[in-house]
Amino acid sequence: MRMTPGLVLVGSVMVFSASTFAVIVVPWLGLREQAPSGIWRELKPEEEAGRRLYASNGCTYCHSQFVRTQDWDLGMERVSQEGDYVAQSPHLLGTSRTGPDLAQEGGEHPDDWHLAHFANPRNTRPQSLMPKFGWLKPEETRQLIAYVQSLGGRQADKRVARQKEWKAKAVAAYRAGADANIRWLHDHVPEPWRAMPNPYPATAGSLARGEKVYQDFCTGCHGPVGDGQGPSEAFMDPPPLNFTTLRRNLVEGKYIGGILYYQIMNGITGTAMPYFKHELESAKIWDVSNFIAVNFIGFDDSNTEPAGIDASYEPMRGERPASGKWSDEGQVDAP
Amino acid sequence: MKLISNEQQSAARAFLVSGMVWMAVGATFGLLGGMALAAPEVFGNVPWLTFGRVRAAHINLVVVGFVPMALLGAGLHFVPALLRTRLYSERMANGAMWVWNAALLLGTITLLLGHSQAREYADYIWPVDALIVLAFVLLLYDLGMTMARRQEPLMYVSVWYFAAAVVVTGSLFPLGNAMWNWNGAMSGVMDAILLWFYGHNVVGLLLTPLAIAAAYYLVPVITKRPLYSHTLSLVGFWTLLGFYTHIGGHHLLQAPIPAWLKVISVIDSVMMMIPVLVVLINLWLTARGRYGELLTDLSGRFIFLGTVNYLVVGIQGPLQSLPSVQRVTHFTNWTVAHAHLAVLGFAGMIGLGALWYTLPRVCGRLLWSEKLANLQFWLVFVGVWAFMLILTAGGVVQGNAWINGETVYRTVPMIAPYMQLRALFGVTILLAAYLGLYNVLMTIYKGKRIER
């Protein structure tokens, strides 16, 4: 084959054109009249403005917007479909997950959580790698939050509506005073959980593991000493719970473990308290409940009745040391 | 000094210097981004230092600035030499150089100010895209006229690759940037398909052929051996064009795009082993028995490492296009490792080798310091392989944690040590870039004149 300028220039453009036809034109013919999916909706002007901010600040380099069948994280209940992206230009599917996928972020958190988070992501997520966006103008922050709250389309709208509905109730409960607020919170925990002690003994090991979880997930709002004075407190309404107030509100004067577990697992929709059921497995939630109970409430019900047959490693029930703490080995200290 | 010089070799020289300048600037932004991922509070509340803006500036500067400009500079020297003629118009090539540099400057400033199309590798806004297309048109015309006026009837393989890179990227650029739309994008998943067609091709049809052109020129010249096989050159050239243009879909294997497009992209990704291996076999057999010459030569060392990295990238790429592998690697730092080895380890390395070979020949002065250039080789070598190993490991950690049920937030502390090490080794690459820039400038202004 004798290569001439004509062959090189025309030939390579021809190969390129043929490929373009195959992998661009043909898909375009099929996708041009794309039907929107069930959750798709048009963006409102404010959300559109927020989307432009999201695009121009490169949010898409760390946050993808498509949920895959294999995913366990935020939005995993709904795998993304072609029709979710109709009319989105430019697309913001993303290629990297330094932060979570945001395809279904809308309504996951109330607006005040986002305010705290954009001011400094470490306010709500102590381990986050996200840059601060405190430099955004207040109006821009509002637009960005509006966009983020729209992610997930109609499904997000339902979640946002649910946040708003419960926010009104949560704020009213908070205004009624500390003890009334706690009663309101406890009343929304299902009955079996309210009379359930923490089944994990509050051993030194459990407390150390719980402390790590507390630092990684909780300090931003509840603060390092559990008084609800973390860095995000200023942004939140209602503010984060001061755990010390739980001491005088134990259920039947003896239970608190199950309530802590339930609230951490499920979150309190409407407040900035997210659910942690995707992020923390059962043992981690029980351990952080023990940490909170022992250190901030000064009372723990771990390893008390009712409980079934003890697991082999557990200390004997009813042999709690007077100090209320178990020894390093997870056994009762010898008298 | 005239801005649009007509002096012989002036355009080649200017492209080389530009490439080196943008390597330094691009590496600076790379390090800023790397630092932000290791210590997110480090830049406080400074909008233009926000990671998302810095990252876009970094990527576009190295992919559109550093690597192609260095390789084009070398090509503007060796292509006329191979055709036994002069460049048709130095003025036109110098014009393209200024337009190109203006585009990169404008593009970087606008990205930092928050004007972005948010399409990875195609982030620059419309006016910047238009300038780059203009530069390609000027270069294409200049190159076409140079080829038309050639005194050498046979066109060597380097010329094919060089010409194809210019003409195909000239066509690809307005298409991939959807320049018929002011916002530079189509919509929906079609936009993602178009973007990854572009994003992969800008590496595969601009950086790769330019680097292969330089390697095909320099390996025979340095080893003083004729090319091993004309037939293999032909196979490598046409298969590169044929397969590379189909594989963009492998970036979207887990996204909702048509299944047949995914199938094509995986098959052709695997087929990419052919153009990669054919070129490497051809180059390495050309140098057989004369590796001493190749490795003791400063440029030869860069080129050889570039080809080795090309082998690794060219085997890794097809493998990671497989759905079973992507289950773990997609969305992770694994991909970042691969991209650095491809752009810096392969095309960038060959670009630097070609630069050190060409620079003395286009400015009539001896290289100011061979020692510094050699130090640069080792710094880039260590830096890019450290990146490769660190980010691949970090990516495997992330990917496996995710498929085992950990959330992204839970994996952030897991990758912290990898992010910190990456930022550390970013310093070696930054150092390599500035040492190179210093060496280039000293050569041009202070290098010993070569007696003719």
CSV table of C-alpha atoms in Angstrom, one decimal, chain A residues 1-5 7-9 11-13 15-16 19-20 22-24 26-28 31 55-58 60-62 64 66 68 70 72-73 80-82 85 87-100 120 122 125-135 216-217 278-281 284, chain B residues 37 40-41 45 47 50-53 55-56 114 116-120 123 147 150 153-155 160 163-164 167-168 171-172 175 183 185-197 205 230 234 237-238 241-242 245-246 254-256 258 260-261 327 330-331 398 402-403 405 407-410 412-413:
chain,number,residue,atom,x,y,z
A,1,MET,CA,0.0,0.0,0.0
A,2,ARG,CA,1.5,3.3,-1.1
A,3,MET,CA,0.6,6.0,1.3
A,4,THR,CA,0.0,9.4,-0.3
A,5,PRO,CA,-1.2,12.7,1.3
A,7,LEU,CA,-4.9,8.6,1.1
A,8,VAL,CA,-3.8,9.6,4.5
A,9,LEU,CA,-6.0,12.7,4.8
A,11,GLY,CA,-8.7,7.9,4.2
A,12,SER,CA,-8.5,8.8,7.9
A,13,VAL,CA,-11.4,11.2,7.7
A,15,VAL,CA,-12.7,6.0,8.7
A,16,PHE,CA,-13.4,8.6,11.3
A,19,SER,CA,-17.1,5.4,13.0
A,20,THR,CA,-19.0,8.6,13.8
A,22,ALA,CA,-21.9,4.0,13.7
A,23,VAL,CA,-21.4,5.2,17.3
A,24,ILE,CA,-22.9,8.7,17.2
A,26,VAL,CA,-27.1,5.7,14.9
A,27,PRO,CA,-27.6,6.1,18.7
A,28,TRP,CA,-28.8,9.7,18.1
A,31,LEU,CA,-32.4,8.5,21.3
A,55,ALA,CA,-21.8,22.4,36.4
A,56,SER,CA,-19.5,25.4,36.4
A,57,ASN,CA,-17.9,24.6,39.7
A,58,GLY,CA,-17.1,21.0,38.7
A,60,THR,CA,-19.7,16.5,38.5
A,61,TYR,CA,-16.0,15.5,38.9
A,62,CYS,CA,-16.7,14.0,42.3
A,64,SER,CA,-21.9,10.9,39.7
A,66,PHE,CA,-26.4,7.4,38.0
A,68,ARG,CA,-26.2,1.1,39.2
A,70,GLN,CA,-24.6,-3.0,42.2
A,72,TRP,CA,-25.5,0.1,48.1
A,73,ASP,CA,-25.4,3.8,48.7
A,80,SER,CA,-31.2,5.1,36.9
A,81,GLN,CA,-32.9,4.9,33.5
A,82,GLU,CA,-32.3,6.6,30.2
A,85,TYR,CA,-31.9,12.4,31.7
A,87,ALA,CA,-33.4,17.4,28.1
A,88,GLN,CA,-30.5,17.7,30.5
A,89,SER,CA,-27.8,19.6,28.8
A,90,PRO,CA,-24.9,19.2,29.5
A,91,HIS,CA,-25.4,15.7,31.0
A,92,LEU,CA,-23.9,15.4,34.5
A,93,LEU,CA,-23.5,11.6,34.8
A,94,GLY,CA,-20.0,11.9,36.1
A,95,THR,CA,-17.1,9.5,36.2
A,96,SER,CA,-15.9,9.5,39.7
A,97,ARG,CA,-17.2,9.0,43.2
A,98,THR,CA,-15.1,10.9,45.6
A,99,GLY,CA,-18.4,11.9,47.0
A,100,PRO,CA,-21.7,10.0,46.9
A,120,ASN,CA,-18.3,23.6,55.3
A,122,ARG,CA,-17.1,19.0,57.7
A,125,ARG,CA,-19.8,15.1,57.6
A,126,PRO,CA,-16.5,15.2,59.6
A,127,GLN,CA,-14.6,13.0,57.1
A,128,SER,CA,-15.7,14.7,53.9
A,129,LEU,CA,-13.2,15.7,51.2
A,130,MET,CA,-15.5,18.2,49.7
A,131,PRO,CA,-14.3,21.9,49.4
A,132,LYS,CA,-16.1,24.6,51.3
A,133,PHE,CA,-18.7,26.6,49.4
A,134,GLY,CA,-19.1,29.3,52.0
A,135,TRP,CA,-18.0,31.8,49.3
A,216,ASP,CA,-16.9,10.1,62.2
A,217,PHE,CA,-20.6,10.6,62.0
A,278,HIS,CA,-27.1,2.4,54.8
A,279,GLU,CA,-23.8,3.5,56.4
A,280,LEU,CA,-23.7,1.7,59.7
A,281,GLU,CA,-24.4,-2.0,60.3
A,284,LYS,CA,-21.9,-0.2,64.9
B,37,LEU,CA,-8.0,15.8,48.0
B,40,PRO,CA,-9.8,19.6,51.9
B,41,GLU,CA,-9.5,22.7,54.2
B,45,ASN,CA,-13.0,29.7,50.9
B,47,PRO,CA,-13.6,30.2,44.7
B,50,THR,CA,-12.1,25.1,44.4
B,51,PHE,CA,-11.3,21.5,43.5
B,52,GLY,CA,-13.8,21.3,40.7
B,53,ARG,CA,-12.4,24.3,38.9
B,55,ARG,CA,-9.2,19.9,38.3
B,56,ALA,CA,-10.8,21.0,35.0
B,114,GLY,CA,-16.4,29.4,36.9
B,116,SER,CA,-17.3,25.7,32.3
B,117,GLN,CA,-19.3,23.4,30.0
B,118,ALA,CA,-18.8,20.7,32.7
B,119,ARG,CA,-18.0,18.1,30.1
B,120,GLU,CA,-14.8,16.3,31.2
B,123,ASP,CA,-14.9,21.8,29.6
B,147,MET,CA,3.0,17.7,1.9
B,150,ARG,CA,7.5,17.5,-0.8
B,153,PRO,CA,8.0,10.8,-3.0
B,154,LEU,CA,7.7,8.3,-0.2
B,155,MET,CA,5.8,9.3,2.9
B,160,TRP,CA,0.9,9.6,8.3
B,163,ALA,CA,-1.2,14.3,9.4
B,164,ALA,CA,-4.0,12.0,10.6
B,167,VAL,CA,-7.0,16.3,10.3
B,168,VAL,CA,-9.0,13.9,12.5
B,171,SER,CA,-12.9,17.2,12.7
B,172,LEU,CA,-13.4,15.7,16.1
B,175,LEU,CA,-18.1,17.5,16.8
B,183,ASN,CA,-23.6,25.6,25.5
B,185,ALA,CA,-23.5,20.0,24.6
B,186,MET,CA,-26.3,17.8,23.3
B,187,SER,CA,-28.8,16.6,25.9
B,188,GLY,CA,-29.6,13.5,27.9
B,189,VAL,CA,-27.6,10.3,27.6
B,190,MET,CA,-26.8,11.2,24.0
B,191,ASP,CA,-24.6,14.0,25.4
B,192,ALA,CA,-22.8,11.5,27.5
B,193,ILE,CA,-22.3,9.2,24.4
B,194,LEU,CA,-20.9,12.1,22.4
B,195,LEU,CA,-18.7,13.3,25.2
B,196,TRP,CA,-17.0,10.0,25.7
B,197,PHE,CA,-16.6,9.5,22.0
B,205,LEU,CA,-6.6,10.4,17.9
B,230,HIS,CA,6.4,-1.2,6.5
B,234,LEU,CA,0.2,0.1,7.8
B,237,PHE,CA,-2.1,2.9,11.5
B,238,TRP,CA,-5.4,1.8,10.0
B,241,LEU,CA,-8.2,4.7,13.4
B,242,GLY,CA,-10.7,1.9,13.0
B,245,THR,CA,-13.1,5.6,17.3
B,246,HIS,CA,-15.6,3.0,18.7
B,254,GLN,CA,-22.9,0.9,33.8
B,255,ALA,CA,-24.9,3.9,32.6
B,256,PRO,CA,-28.3,3.6,30.8
B,258,PRO,CA,-28.1,1.3,24.4
B,260,TRP,CA,-25.4,-2.7,21.5
B,261,LEU,CA,-23.2,0.4,21.9
B,327,ARG,CA,-17.7,-3.7,38.5
B,330,HIS,CA,-15.5,2.1,37.7
B,331,PHE,CA,-15.8,5.5,39.5
B,398,GLN,CA,-12.7,1.9,47.0
B,402,TRP,CA,-18.4,-0.4,47.5
B,403,ILE,CA,-19.4,-3.7,46.0
B,405,GLY,CA,-21.8,-2.6,50.8
B,407,THR,CA,-21.1,3.7,51.3
B,408,VAL,CA,-18.8,6.3,49.6
B,409,TYR,CA,-18.5,8.3,52.8
B,410,ARG,CA,-17.3,5.2,54.6
B,412,VAL,CA,-13.2,8.4,52.3
B,413,PRO,CA,-11.0,7.7,55.3
